[in-house]
Amino acid sequence: MVKELFVLDELVRASALLADEGDFKSLISVLVEQSLDITRSDLAALYLFKNPENKNSDLKLMYKRGAFEVANELLADTELVEFINECEKSVVLQERKPGPFDDLFVHPLMNSGIALPLKTSKSRIGILILNSRKALFYNKNSFNFLDSYTKQASGMLQNSRLYRELKDYVKKIEDLERYQESIFESMTNILITTDENNKIEYFNHIAEESMGLDEESIGVPLSQYFKKNLSRKVLNATEKVGATGQEILGMEGIYKRNNDERDMDFSLNVSALKGVRGKHKGLTLLFTDQTREQELKATAKVATEDRRVIKDMFARYLSNDIVQNLMDSPEMVKPGGGTKHATVFFADIRGYTSFSEDKSPEYIIEVLNEYFSEAVEIVIKYGGYIDKFIGDCIMAAWGVPMVNETEDAVKAVSCAVEIQNLVKDKDRQFFKGKAESLKVGFGMHTGDLVAGNLGSSRRMDYTVIGDTVNLAARLEGVSEAGEIIITEDTRKHLDDRFIIESRDAVKVKGKIKPIQIYNVVGMR
């Protein structure tokens, strides 16, 4: 227990120990150790807010002194924490009795305690809790010492935290500057920047090699340095960008070299650098050496790797995840064709023929594109491959080029259900006005087919062919507006989430026996 005027001496001594520390963790250690030693408490625990900006933040134990286990957290919704947060006052309990602040006793053997907020005028830091096994242990002197000491420590902790954040911020800026410098130096294009007076401020090593820039060039007006190398038209254009802030892209010209070397054909982009509130801070000039590019193209063999072929072939018609998997494993897409077990659907617009009779081609294309734009996104969302558009019909497949037999059928049917639900939605963004009566019918089948690159050297497409494709197309003709007609081979892969109606078997072209079909009404 702290006694009488001894408080002031101990406060001065303990404060001096705090002043010797600048590190946040060291300050925490000194605060807890000195608070426990000077008050002769049995237990001291410092809890800090996990997120000081959040009023509902829990607190985490950061430092403990004493031979007793304590909780690793203080929850924000306890009455102790809520009271300290709201009133910003300390809490002192001189004996253990049932009450709202039982959390102040952080161990069952403790019988008196004190909790003090660590805060500044602008920030919350945490709560310091001290306990003693003796009842009536803390007196006015104890409180005065701890109150003064925690207030002083709060300011020092906040300053230490701000200093640490500032150091981290400065380090990020330095790292960013080094990263930026590395990028500029690794560029194959010529980069030059100017200040607000259009004087040369920076250039990369390519500019140094190609245009002879050196340290003495820094601070020289751009128009003065390049007056013999660039045409007046180019220099005037750079000055115009500085005056108006409007960038210039792809301006072509010839850079006349000062020596006997061949002149350089270039393409130039000029952009304005802007500071706070759009204030002009200079220019960025990016030259592309077209002469060098042409020489490289003439001497280097251009090779297209398998991954780029795959990306170009599938990127527009498959989800990004599937395209990435194919690029990682290009052997999955073999040249020529291969047998796959897949699910195919045809989605045709019902009422399209009569609708289009008296409409202009431009309007019809607009209607189709509005519908296709949304339907295609749903197909890609469910991992389908857009094989082709046949007039007003979408042909899509699951299981090519990647196969997952059970999931393919489920995803294909789920996709069709979502498209039908979208068509039925009164807030849809397509089939509006004169096209509002249009509906969609689906035909779908699961089975073996051939998938691969078909075409000639002039035009090559990845597509699917075979009896499975033909049957799906026939069933599309059987389906009515709003229906999703599937075969038994598709139905057997579906689970109870789908609402399915059995239909009478139908006779289709190319099949001797009738085909058992079903209509997918929706999903549960």
Short mmCIF file of C-alpha atoms in Angstrom, two decimals:
data_model
loop_
_atom_site.label_atom_id
_atom_site.label_comp_id
_atom_site.label_asym_id
_atom_site.label_seq_id
_atom_site.Cartn_x
_atom_site.Cartn_y
_atom_site.Cartn_z
CA MET A 1 0.00 0.00 0.00
CA VAL A 2 1.33 3.42 -0.95
CA LYS A 3 1.67 5.81 1.99
CA GLU A 4 1.34 9.59 2.28
CA LEU A 5 3.81 11.97 0.53
CA PHE A 6 5.85 9.00 -0.61
CA VAL A 7 3.58 9.16 -3.67
CA LEU A 8 5.33 12.16 -5.25
CA ASP A 9 8.81 10.67 -4.98
CA GLU A 10 7.69 7.39 -6.49
CA LEU A 11 5.83 9.18 -9.29
CA VAL A 12 8.94 11.15 -10.22
CA ARG A 13 11.10 8.02 -10.16
CA ALA A 14 8.63 5.92 -12.16
CA SER A 15 8.11 8.73 -14.66
CA ALA A 16 11.84 8.93 -15.22
CA LEU A 17 11.85 5.24 -16.09
CA LEU A 18 9.08 5.85 -18.62
CA ALA A 19 10.99 8.75 -20.13
CA ASP A 20 13.99 6.50 -20.74
CA GLU A 21 11.91 4.29 -23.03
CA GLY A 22 10.71 5.12 -26.53
CA ASP A 23 9.59 1.72 -27.74
CA PHE A 24 5.89 0.92 -27.31
CA LYS A 25 6.48 -2.54 -25.81
CA SER A 26 9.10 -1.23 -23.40
CA LEU A 27 6.73 1.50 -22.20
CA ILE A 28 4.05 -1.11 -21.54
CA SER A 29 6.49 -3.19 -19.52
CA VAL A 30 7.63 -0.25 -17.37
CA LEU A 31 4.05 0.90 -16.78
CA VAL A 32 2.85 -2.49 -15.52
CA GLU A 33 5.98 -3.34 -13.54
CA GLN A 34 6.17 0.01 -11.74
CA SER A 35 2.43 0.13 -11.06
CA LEU A 36 2.55 -3.28 -9.39
CA ASP A 37 5.80 -2.71 -7.47
CA ILE A 38 4.95 0.74 -6.09
CA THR A 39 1.40 -0.16 -5.06
CA ARG A 40 2.56 -3.61 -3.84
CA SER A 41 -0.36 -5.22 -5.65
CA ASP A 42 -0.50 -8.97 -6.20
CA LEU A 43 -1.52 -8.78 -9.85
CA ALA A 44 -1.34 -6.25 -12.69
CA ALA A 45 -2.71 -6.69 -16.20
CA LEU A 46 -2.74 -4.27 -19.12
CA TYR A 47 -5.40 -4.73 -21.80
CA LEU A 48 -5.26 -2.76 -25.06
CA PHE A 49 -8.10 -2.13 -27.50
CA LYS A 50 -7.82 -4.31 -30.59
CA ASN A 51 -9.21 -1.48 -32.71
CA PRO A 52 -9.00 1.89 -30.90
CA GLU A 53 -11.17 3.54 -33.58
CA ASN A 54 -14.08 1.14 -32.95
CA LYS A 55 -16.18 1.96 -29.89
CA ASN A 56 -17.26 -1.68 -29.65
CA SER A 57 -13.74 -3.11 -29.81
CA ASP A 58 -12.73 -5.88 -27.41
CA LEU A 59 -9.45 -5.62 -25.49
CA LYS A 60 -6.48 -7.99 -25.66
CA LEU A 61 -4.07 -8.79 -22.84
CA MET A 62 -0.70 -7.23 -23.69
CA TYR A 63 1.28 -7.51 -20.43
CA LYS A 64 0.78 -9.24 -17.06
CA ARG A 65 2.74 -9.24 -13.81
CA GLY A 66 1.95 -11.56 -10.93
CA ALA A 67 1.77 -15.29 -10.27
CA PHE A 68 -1.88 -15.67 -11.28
CA GLU A 69 -3.51 -16.60 -14.58
CA VAL A 70 -5.83 -14.02 -16.12
CA ALA A 71 -8.15 -13.91 -19.13
CA ASN A 72 -6.57 -13.11 -22.50
CA GLU A 73 -9.41 -10.74 -23.42
CA LEU A 74 -11.81 -8.22 -21.97
CA LEU A 75 -15.06 -8.09 -23.91
CA ALA A 76 -16.47 -4.74 -24.94
CA ASP A 77 -19.98 -5.58 -23.73
CA THR A 78 -19.01 -6.10 -20.06
CA GLU A 79 -20.31 -3.44 -17.68
CA LEU A 80 -16.79 -2.56 -16.56
CA VAL A 81 -15.56 -1.81 -20.08
CA GLU A 82 -18.80 -0.05 -21.06
CA PHE A 83 -18.62 2.20 -17.97
CA ILE A 84 -14.97 3.14 -18.51
CA ASN A 85 -15.59 3.78 -22.23
CA GLU A 86 -18.61 5.98 -21.55
CA CYS A 87 -17.49 7.87 -18.44
CA GLU A 88 -13.69 7.75 -18.93
CA LYS A 89 -13.35 7.29 -15.15
CA SER A 90 -11.47 4.80 -13.00
CA VAL A 91 -13.24 2.07 -11.01
CA VAL A 92 -12.14 1.06 -7.47
CA LEU A 93 -13.58 -1.91 -5.55
CA GLN A 94 -12.36 -2.40 -2.00
CA GLU A 95 -13.95 -5.78 -1.38
CA ARG A 96 -15.45 -8.61 -3.40
CA LYS A 97 -19.23 -8.37 -3.47
CA PRO A 98 -21.78 -9.30 -6.14
CA GLY A 99 -22.13 -6.28 -8.40
CA PRO A 100 -21.93 -4.88 -11.94
CA PHE A 101 -18.12 -4.63 -12.02
CA ASP A 102 -17.15 -8.21 -11.13
CA ASP A 103 -14.82 -8.28 -14.16
CA LEU A 104 -12.51 -5.96 -12.24
CA PHE A 105 -11.35 -9.01 -10.28
CA VAL A 106 -9.28 -10.86 -12.87
CA HIS A 107 -8.60 -13.84 -10.58
CA PRO A 108 -10.85 -15.63 -8.04
CA LEU A 109 -8.40 -15.06 -5.15
CA MET A 110 -8.44 -11.28 -5.52
CA ASN A 111 -10.50 -9.19 -3.06
CA SER A 112 -9.82 -5.57 -4.03
CA GLY A 113 -8.95 -3.92 -7.30
CA ILE A 114 -8.66 -0.81 -9.38
CA ALA A 115 -9.16 -0.28 -13.14
CA LEU A 116 -7.82 2.83 -14.87
CA PRO A 117 -8.41 4.00 -18.45
CA LEU A 118 -5.42 4.66 -20.68
CA LYS A 119 -6.45 7.41 -23.05
CA THR A 120 -5.65 10.75 -24.58
CA SER A 121 -8.00 13.52 -25.64
CA LYS A 122 -8.20 11.99 -29.13
CA SER A 123 -7.59 8.28 -28.67
CA ARG A 124 -8.44 5.28 -26.51
CA ILE A 125 -5.52 2.99 -25.68
CA GLY A 126 -6.59 0.44 -23.08
CA ILE A 127 -7.33 -0.38 -19.43
CA LEU A 128 -4.83 -1.09 -16.62
CA ILE A 129 -6.14 -3.40 -13.88
CA LEU A 130 -4.46 -4.00 -10.50
CA ASN A 131 -5.70 -6.52 -7.92
CA SER A 132 -4.80 -7.45 -4.36
CA ARG A 133 -5.72 -10.50 -2.30
CA LYS A 134 -6.39 -8.17 0.66
CA ALA A 135 -9.67 -6.35 1.03
CA LEU A 136 -9.60 -2.57 1.58
CA PHE A 137 -6.10 -2.53 0.06
CA TYR A 138 -6.19 0.60 -2.14
CA ASN A 139 -6.36 4.05 -0.58
CA LYS A 140 -6.34 7.65 -1.76
CA ASN A 141 -2.55 7.68 -2.15
CA SER A 142 -2.60 4.54 -4.29
CA PHE A 143 -5.27 6.02 -6.53
CA ASN A 144 -3.51 9.41 -6.88
CA PHE A 145 -0.26 7.75 -7.88
CA LEU A 146 -1.89 5.39 -10.41
CA ASP A 147 -4.15 8.11 -11.82
CA SER A 148 -1.21 10.47 -12.46
CA TYR A 149 1.07 7.71 -13.68
CA THR A 150 -1.42 6.25 -16.19
CA LYS A 151 -2.24 9.70 -17.57
CA GLN A 152 1.45 10.38 -18.16
CA ALA A 153 1.97 6.91 -19.61
CA SER A 154 -1.05 7.32 -21.92
CA GLY A 155 0.51 10.34 -23.62
CA MET A 156 3.84 8.59 -24.00
CA LEU A 157 2.21 5.42 -25.35
CA GLN A 158 0.22 7.43 -27.88
CA ASN A 159 3.33 9.32 -28.98
CA SER A 160 5.22 6.05 -29.31
CA ARG A 161 2.40 4.55 -31.37
CA LEU A 162 2.28 7.60 -33.65
CA TYR A 163 6.04 7.51 -34.02
CA ARG A 164 5.91 3.84 -34.95
CA GLU A 165 3.15 4.50 -37.48
CA LEU A 166 5.16 7.38 -38.91
CA LYS A 167 8.23 5.15 -39.25
CA ASP A 168 6.13 2.49 -40.98
CA TYR A 169 4.65 5.12 -43.28
CA VAL A 170 8.07 6.54 -44.13
CA LYS A 171 9.35 3.02 -44.81
CA LYS A 172 6.42 2.37 -47.15
CA ILE A 173 7.17 5.59 -49.00
CA GLU A 174 10.85 4.67 -49.28
CA ASP A 175 9.95 1.16 -50.47
CA LEU A 176 7.52 2.64 -52.98
CA GLU A 177 10.16 5.07 -54.23
CA ARG A 178 12.65 2.22 -54.67
CA TYR A 179 10.02 0.12 -56.39
CA GLN A 180 9.10 3.02 -58.67
CA GLU A 181 12.74 3.67 -59.44
CA SER A 182 13.22 -0.03 -60.24
CA ILE A 183 10.26 0.05 -62.61
CA PHE A 184 11.51 3.18 -64.34
CA GLU A 185 14.98 1.73 -64.73
CA SER A 186 13.68 -1.59 -66.10
CA MET A 187 11.50 0.09 -68.72
CA THR A 188 12.46 -0.33 -72.35
CA ASN A 189 10.71 2.95 -73.17
CA ILE A 190 12.30 6.36 -72.70
CA LEU A 191 10.88 8.19 -69.67
CA ILE A 192 11.44 11.88 -68.91
CA THR A 193 9.63 14.04 -66.35
CA THR A 194 9.66 17.81 -65.86
CA ASP A 195 8.81 20.15 -62.99
CA GLU A 196 6.05 22.78 -63.03
CA ASN A 197 8.29 25.08 -65.10
CA ASN A 198 8.87 22.35 -67.72
CA LYS A 199 12.48 21.89 -66.65
CA ILE A 200 13.92 18.36 -66.81
CA GLU A 201 13.57 16.71 -63.39
CA TYR A 202 14.04 12.97 -63.98
CA PHE A 203 15.03 10.51 -66.73
CA ASN A 204 15.63 6.75 -66.78
CA HIS A 205 18.74 4.98 -68.04
CA ILE A 206 17.19 4.33 -71.49
CA ALA A 207 16.78 8.09 -71.90
CA GLU A 208 20.39 8.49 -70.89
CA GLU A 209 21.56 5.94 -73.47
CA SER A 210 19.29 7.06 -76.32
CA MET A 211 19.25 10.84 -75.87
CA GLY A 212 22.48 11.55 -74.04
CA LEU A 213 20.85 12.95 -70.88
CA ASP A 214 23.11 13.29 -67.83
CA GLU A 215 23.18 15.03 -64.43
CA GLU A 216 23.87 18.39 -66.06
CA SER A 217 20.57 18.04 -67.94
CA ILE A 218 18.59 18.30 -64.68
CA GLY A 219 17.03 21.75 -64.43
CA VAL A 220 17.42 22.59 -68.14
CA PRO A 221 14.17 23.67 -69.86
CA LEU A 222 12.78 20.89 -72.03
CA SER A 223 12.44 23.13 -75.10
CA GLN A 224 16.02 24.35 -74.73
CA TYR A 225 17.55 20.90 -74.32
CA PHE A 226 15.71 19.34 -77.27
CA LYS A 227 15.51 22.34 -79.62
CA LYS A 228 17.87 20.67 -82.12
CA ASN A 229 16.49 17.15 -81.70
CA LEU A 230 12.69 17.53 -81.74
CA SER A 231 10.54 19.48 -84.15
CA ARG A 232 8.87 22.69 -83.06
CA LYS A 233 5.52 20.92 -83.47
CA VAL A 234 6.44 18.33 -80.86
CA LEU A 235 7.81 20.91 -78.42
CA ASN A 236 4.70 23.08 -78.86
CA ALA A 237 2.55 20.04 -78.13
CA THR A 238 4.34 19.42 -74.82
CA GLU A 239 3.86 23.06 -73.83
CA LYS A 240 0.16 22.80 -74.69
CA VAL A 241 -0.23 19.81 -72.36
CA GLY A 242 1.36 21.85 -69.58
CA ALA A 243 -1.04 24.71 -70.22
CA THR A 244 -4.28 22.73 -70.67
CA GLY A 245 -3.65 19.48 -68.81
CA GLN A 246 -4.97 17.46 -71.78
CA GLU A 247 -2.74 14.49 -72.53
CA ILE A 248 -1.42 13.57 -75.96
CA LEU A 249 -1.22 9.90 -76.95
CA GLY A 250 0.64 8.31 -79.84
CA MET A 251 2.18 11.45 -81.33
CA GLU A 252 4.74 10.28 -83.89
CA GLY A 253 7.92 12.03 -84.94
CA ILE A 254 11.65 11.74 -85.59
CA TYR A 255 14.36 12.36 -83.01
CA LYS A 256 17.43 13.83 -84.71
CA ARG A 257 20.59 12.67 -83.00
CA ASN A 258 23.53 15.00 -82.39
CA ASN A 259 26.11 12.54 -83.73
CA ASP A 260 26.35 10.42 -86.85
CA GLU A 261 23.99 7.74 -85.49
CA ARG A 262 20.77 7.02 -87.30
CA ASP A 263 17.76 9.15 -86.31
CA MET A 264 15.09 7.54 -84.15
CA ASP A 265 11.43 7.16 -85.16
CA PHE A 266 9.30 7.52 -82.04
CA SER A 267 5.80 7.49 -80.67
CA LEU A 268 5.23 9.92 -77.80
CA ASN A 269 2.70 10.07 -74.95
CA VAL A 270 2.65 13.30 -72.93
CA SER A 271 0.66 13.54 -69.68
CA ALA A 272 0.36 16.29 -67.09
CA LEU A 273 1.46 15.61 -63.52
CA LYS A 274 -0.99 17.11 -61.04
CA GLY A 275 -0.65 17.79 -57.34
CA VAL A 276 -3.11 18.79 -54.65
CA ARG A 277 -6.34 20.26 -56.04
CA GLY A 278 -5.19 19.62 -59.60
CA LYS A 279 -2.26 22.04 -59.46
CA HIS A 280 0.18 21.58 -62.37
CA LYS A 281 3.32 19.82 -61.15
CA GLY A 282 5.04 19.02 -64.45
CA LEU A 283 4.94 16.60 -67.38
CA THR A 284 5.59 12.94 -68.08
CA LEU A 285 7.01 12.16 -71.53
CA LEU A 286 7.08 8.52 -72.61
CA PHE A 287 8.90 7.83 -75.89
CA THR A 288 8.62 4.48 -77.66
CA ASP A 289 11.64 3.83 -79.90
CA GLN A 290 9.88 2.54 -83.00
CA THR A 291 13.13 2.14 -84.90
CA ARG A 292 14.43 -0.28 -82.25
CA GLU A 293 11.14 -2.18 -82.17
CA GLN A 294 11.18 -2.68 -85.93
CA GLU A 295 14.77 -3.95 -85.77
CA LEU A 296 13.88 -6.43 -83.03
CA LYS A 297 10.86 -7.73 -84.94
CA ALA A 298 12.99 -8.20 -88.04
CA THR A 299 15.65 -10.22 -86.23
CA ALA A 300 13.67 -12.10 -83.57
CA LYS A 301 11.43 -15.10 -84.13
CA VAL A 302 7.99 -14.46 -82.69
CA ALA A 303 6.69 -17.54 -80.85
CA THR A 304 3.21 -18.02 -79.45
CA GLU A 305 3.20 -20.39 -76.50
CA ASP A 306 0.41 -22.84 -75.70
CA ARG A 307 -0.89 -20.80 -72.78
CA ARG A 308 -1.45 -17.71 -74.94
CA VAL A 309 -3.24 -19.82 -77.57
CA ILE A 310 -5.55 -21.17 -74.86
CA LYS A 311 -6.20 -17.71 -73.44
CA ASP A 312 -7.05 -16.28 -76.86
CA MET A 313 -9.27 -19.26 -77.67
CA PHE A 314 -11.34 -19.46 -74.45
CA ALA A 315 -11.14 -16.13 -72.57
CA ARG A 316 -14.32 -14.69 -74.11
CA TYR A 317 -16.44 -17.80 -73.52
CA LEU A 318 -15.32 -19.31 -70.19
CA SER A 319 -14.96 -18.08 -66.61
CA ASN A 320 -11.57 -16.70 -65.56
CA ASP A 321 -11.01 -19.61 -63.13
CA ILE A 322 -11.46 -22.24 -65.85
CA VAL A 323 -9.26 -20.34 -68.31
CA GLN A 324 -6.56 -20.10 -65.65
CA ASN A 325 -6.77 -23.86 -64.99
CA LEU A 326 -6.38 -24.55 -68.70
CA MET A 327 -3.42 -22.19 -68.94
CA ASP A 328 -1.81 -23.96 -65.98
CA SER A 329 -2.39 -27.34 -67.65
CA PRO A 330 -2.36 -26.73 -71.43
CA GLU A 331 -2.11 -30.45 -72.10
CA MET A 332 -5.85 -30.65 -71.26
CA VAL A 333 -6.62 -29.03 -74.60
CA LYS A 334 -5.12 -31.35 -77.17
CA PRO A 335 -4.78 -30.47 -80.85
CA GLY A 336 -7.55 -31.96 -82.98
CA GLY A 337 -10.52 -33.61 -81.28
CA GLY A 338 -11.20 -35.89 -78.33
CA THR A 339 -14.17 -37.69 -76.76
CA LYS A 340 -15.78 -36.01 -73.76
CA HIS A 341 -18.79 -36.79 -71.58
CA ALA A 342 -20.63 -33.49 -71.42
CA THR A 343 -23.95 -31.71 -71.05
CA VAL A 344 -25.14 -29.47 -73.89
CA PHE A 345 -28.06 -27.07 -74.05
CA PHE A 346 -29.67 -25.00 -76.75
CA ALA A 347 -31.62 -21.92 -75.60
CA ASP A 348 -33.90 -20.47 -78.27
CA ILE A 349 -36.09 -17.37 -78.13
CA ARG A 350 -39.79 -18.22 -78.51
CA GLY A 351 -41.85 -15.82 -80.64
CA TYR A 352 -38.74 -14.41 -82.30
CA THR A 353 -39.75 -15.12 -85.92
CA SER A 354 -43.07 -13.27 -85.80
CA PHE A 355 -41.57 -10.52 -83.65
CA SER A 356 -38.79 -9.78 -86.13
CA GLU A 357 -40.96 -9.63 -89.27
CA ASP A 358 -41.67 -5.89 -89.24
CA LYS A 359 -38.67 -4.70 -87.20
CA SER A 360 -35.52 -3.02 -88.48
CA PRO A 361 -32.29 -5.06 -88.42
CA GLU A 362 -30.73 -2.50 -86.06
CA TYR A 363 -33.54 -2.88 -83.52
CA ILE A 364 -33.45 -6.70 -83.70
CA ILE A 365 -29.69 -6.73 -83.10
CA GLU A 366 -30.16 -4.40 -80.12
CA VAL A 367 -32.80 -6.70 -78.58
CA LEU A 368 -30.66 -9.81 -79.10
CA ASN A 369 -27.50 -8.22 -77.70
CA GLU A 370 -29.30 -7.02 -74.56
CA TYR A 371 -30.50 -10.57 -73.90
CA PHE A 372 -27.25 -12.28 -74.88
CA SER A 373 -25.20 -9.93 -72.65
CA GLU A 374 -27.02 -11.08 -69.52
CA ALA A 375 -27.54 -14.72 -70.48
CA VAL A 376 -23.86 -15.20 -71.37
CA GLU A 377 -22.75 -13.87 -67.98
CA ILE A 378 -24.96 -16.47 -66.28
CA VAL A 379 -23.50 -19.27 -68.44
CA ILE A 380 -19.97 -18.18 -67.54
CA LYS A 381 -20.96 -17.85 -63.87
CA TYR A 382 -21.90 -21.55 -63.86
CA GLY A 383 -18.70 -22.60 -65.65
CA GLY A 384 -20.24 -23.24 -69.05
CA TYR A 385 -18.55 -22.89 -72.45
CA ILE A 386 -20.31 -20.67 -75.00
CA ASP A 387 -19.94 -22.74 -78.14
CA LYS A 388 -21.74 -20.45 -80.57
CA PHE A 389 -24.69 -18.18 -81.27
CA ILE A 390 -27.07 -19.50 -83.92
CA GLY A 391 -29.31 -16.60 -84.82
CA ASP A 392 -31.43 -16.10 -81.69
CA CYS A 393 -30.17 -19.32 -80.08
CA ILE A 394 -27.34 -19.85 -77.56
CA MET A 395 -25.47 -23.15 -77.66
CA ALA A 396 -23.48 -23.88 -74.47
CA ALA A 397 -21.70 -26.93 -73.07
CA TRP A 398 -20.50 -28.18 -69.68
CA GLY A 399 -17.72 -30.78 -69.50
CA VAL A 400 -15.59 -29.17 -72.20
CA PRO A 401 -12.77 -28.54 -72.13
CA MET A 402 -12.74 -29.64 -68.44
CA VAL A 403 -14.89 -32.57 -67.26
CA ASN A 404 -16.72 -33.07 -63.97
CA GLU A 405 -19.51 -35.43 -64.97
CA THR A 406 -21.93 -35.00 -62.03
CA GLU A 407 -21.38 -31.30 -61.48
CA ASP A 408 -21.58 -30.51 -65.20
CA ALA A 409 -25.24 -31.54 -65.47
CA VAL A 410 -26.17 -29.79 -62.20
CA LYS A 411 -24.47 -26.55 -63.29
CA ALA A 412 -26.06 -26.66 -66.75
CA VAL A 413 -29.59 -27.09 -65.35
CA SER A 414 -28.97 -24.48 -62.61
CA CYS A 415 -27.85 -22.06 -65.31
CA ALA A 416 -30.98 -22.68 -67.39
CA VAL A 417 -33.21 -22.18 -64.33
CA GLU A 418 -31.54 -18.86 -63.51
CA ILE A 419 -31.94 -17.63 -67.10
CA GLN A 420 -35.63 -18.59 -67.09
CA ASN A 421 -36.12 -16.82 -63.75
CA LEU A 422 -34.46 -13.73 -65.18
CA VAL A 423 -36.70 -13.82 -68.28
CA LYS A 424 -39.77 -14.00 -65.97
CA ASP A 425 -38.53 -11.09 -63.80
CA LYS A 426 -40.59 -7.96 -64.46
CA ASP A 427 -37.52 -5.81 -63.69
CA ARG A 428 -35.33 -7.50 -66.32
CA GLN A 429 -33.12 -5.26 -68.46
CA PHE A 430 -33.95 -6.95 -71.80
CA PHE A 431 -37.05 -7.97 -73.81
CA LYS A 432 -38.57 -4.54 -73.15
CA GLY A 433 -41.20 -2.56 -75.04
CA LYS A 434 -42.20 -4.33 -78.24
CA ALA A 435 -40.09 -7.33 -77.23
CA GLU A 436 -41.75 -7.90 -73.83
CA SER A 437 -43.68 -10.99 -75.02
CA LEU A 438 -40.53 -12.93 -75.99
CA LYS A 439 -39.76 -16.08 -73.98
CA VAL A 440 -37.02 -18.74 -74.01
CA GLY A 441 -37.14 -22.52 -74.41
CA PHE A 442 -34.32 -24.95 -73.54
CA GLY A 443 -33.34 -28.36 -74.85
CA MET A 444 -30.64 -30.29 -72.94
CA HIS A 445 -28.94 -33.67 -73.09
CA THR A 446 -25.94 -35.36 -71.41
CA GLY A 447 -23.71 -37.86 -73.21
CA ASP A 448 -20.56 -38.50 -75.18
CA LEU A 449 -19.46 -36.07 -77.86
CA VAL A 450 -16.36 -34.98 -79.75
CA ALA A 451 -14.72 -31.70 -78.69
CA GLY A 452 -11.79 -30.04 -80.38
CA ASN A 453 -10.42 -27.47 -82.78
CA LEU A 454 -12.33 -27.58 -86.05
CA GLY A 455 -11.76 -25.41 -89.10
CA SER A 456 -8.94 -24.48 -91.43
CA SER A 457 -5.65 -22.62 -91.19
CA ARG A 458 -7.57 -19.37 -91.77
CA ARG A 459 -10.28 -19.94 -89.17
CA MET A 460 -10.13 -22.36 -86.26
CA ASP A 461 -12.71 -22.75 -83.45
CA TYR A 462 -13.03 -25.01 -80.42
CA THR A 463 -16.46 -26.67 -80.70
CA VAL A 464 -18.44 -29.82 -79.95
CA ILE A 465 -20.15 -32.22 -82.37
CA GLY A 466 -21.91 -35.56 -82.20
CA ASP A 467 -25.19 -37.27 -81.39
CA THR A 468 -25.40 -35.63 -77.93
CA VAL A 469 -25.32 -32.21 -79.56
CA ASN A 470 -27.89 -33.19 -82.18
CA LEU A 471 -30.33 -34.57 -79.58
CA ALA A 472 -30.08 -31.43 -77.42
CA ALA A 473 -30.88 -29.37 -80.52
CA ARG A 474 -33.91 -31.56 -81.33
CA LEU A 475 -35.23 -31.19 -77.77
CA GLU A 476 -34.94 -27.43 -77.99
CA GLY A 477 -37.48 -27.67 -80.80
CA VAL A 478 -39.76 -29.73 -78.52
CA SER A 479 -39.67 -27.29 -75.58
CA GLU A 480 -42.35 -24.67 -75.15
CA ALA A 481 -41.84 -21.09 -73.99
CA GLY A 482 -40.50 -21.06 -70.43
CA GLU A 483 -39.62 -24.79 -70.40
CA ILE A 484 -36.32 -26.58 -69.76
CA ILE A 485 -36.59 -29.98 -71.46
CA ILE A 486 -34.00 -32.57 -70.38
CA THR A 487 -33.41 -36.27 -71.02
CA GLU A 488 -33.11 -39.15 -68.56
CA ASP A 489 -29.32 -39.04 -69.04
CA THR A 490 -29.32 -35.50 -67.62
CA ARG A 491 -32.00 -36.09 -64.97
CA LYS A 492 -30.10 -38.95 -63.28
CA HIS A 493 -27.31 -36.52 -62.28
CA LEU A 494 -29.72 -34.13 -60.52
CA ASP A 495 -30.67 -34.13 -56.84
CA ASP A 496 -33.79 -33.16 -54.89
CA ARG A 497 -33.19 -29.42 -55.10
CA PHE A 498 -34.70 -29.42 -58.63
CA ILE A 499 -38.47 -29.54 -59.26
CA ILE A 500 -38.93 -31.89 -62.21
CA GLU A 501 -42.04 -32.88 -64.15
CA SER A 502 -42.15 -36.06 -66.22
CA ARG A 503 -43.39 -35.70 -69.80
CA ASP A 504 -44.50 -38.21 -72.39
CA ALA A 505 -41.72 -39.68 -74.48
CA VAL A 506 -41.23 -37.91 -77.80
CA LYS A 507 -40.10 -39.07 -81.22
CA VAL A 508 -37.27 -37.00 -82.63
CA LYS A 509 -35.50 -37.04 -85.96
CA GLY A 510 -32.56 -39.45 -86.09
CA LYS A 511 -33.82 -41.68 -83.25
CA ILE A 512 -35.75 -44.91 -83.72
CA LYS A 513 -37.11 -45.14 -80.18
CA PRO A 514 -39.01 -42.32 -78.43
CA ILE A 515 -36.97 -40.27 -75.96
CA GLN A 516 -38.15 -39.96 -72.37
CA ILE A 517 -38.10 -36.28 -71.44
CA TYR A 518 -38.67 -34.11 -68.37
CA ASN A 519 -39.36 -30.42 -67.73
CA VAL A 520 -37.37 -28.68 -64.99
CA VAL A 521 -39.90 -26.31 -63.39
CA GLY A 522 -37.46 -24.65 -60.98
CA MET A 523 -35.47 -25.15 -57.80
CA ARG A 524 -36.57 -25.60 -54.19
#
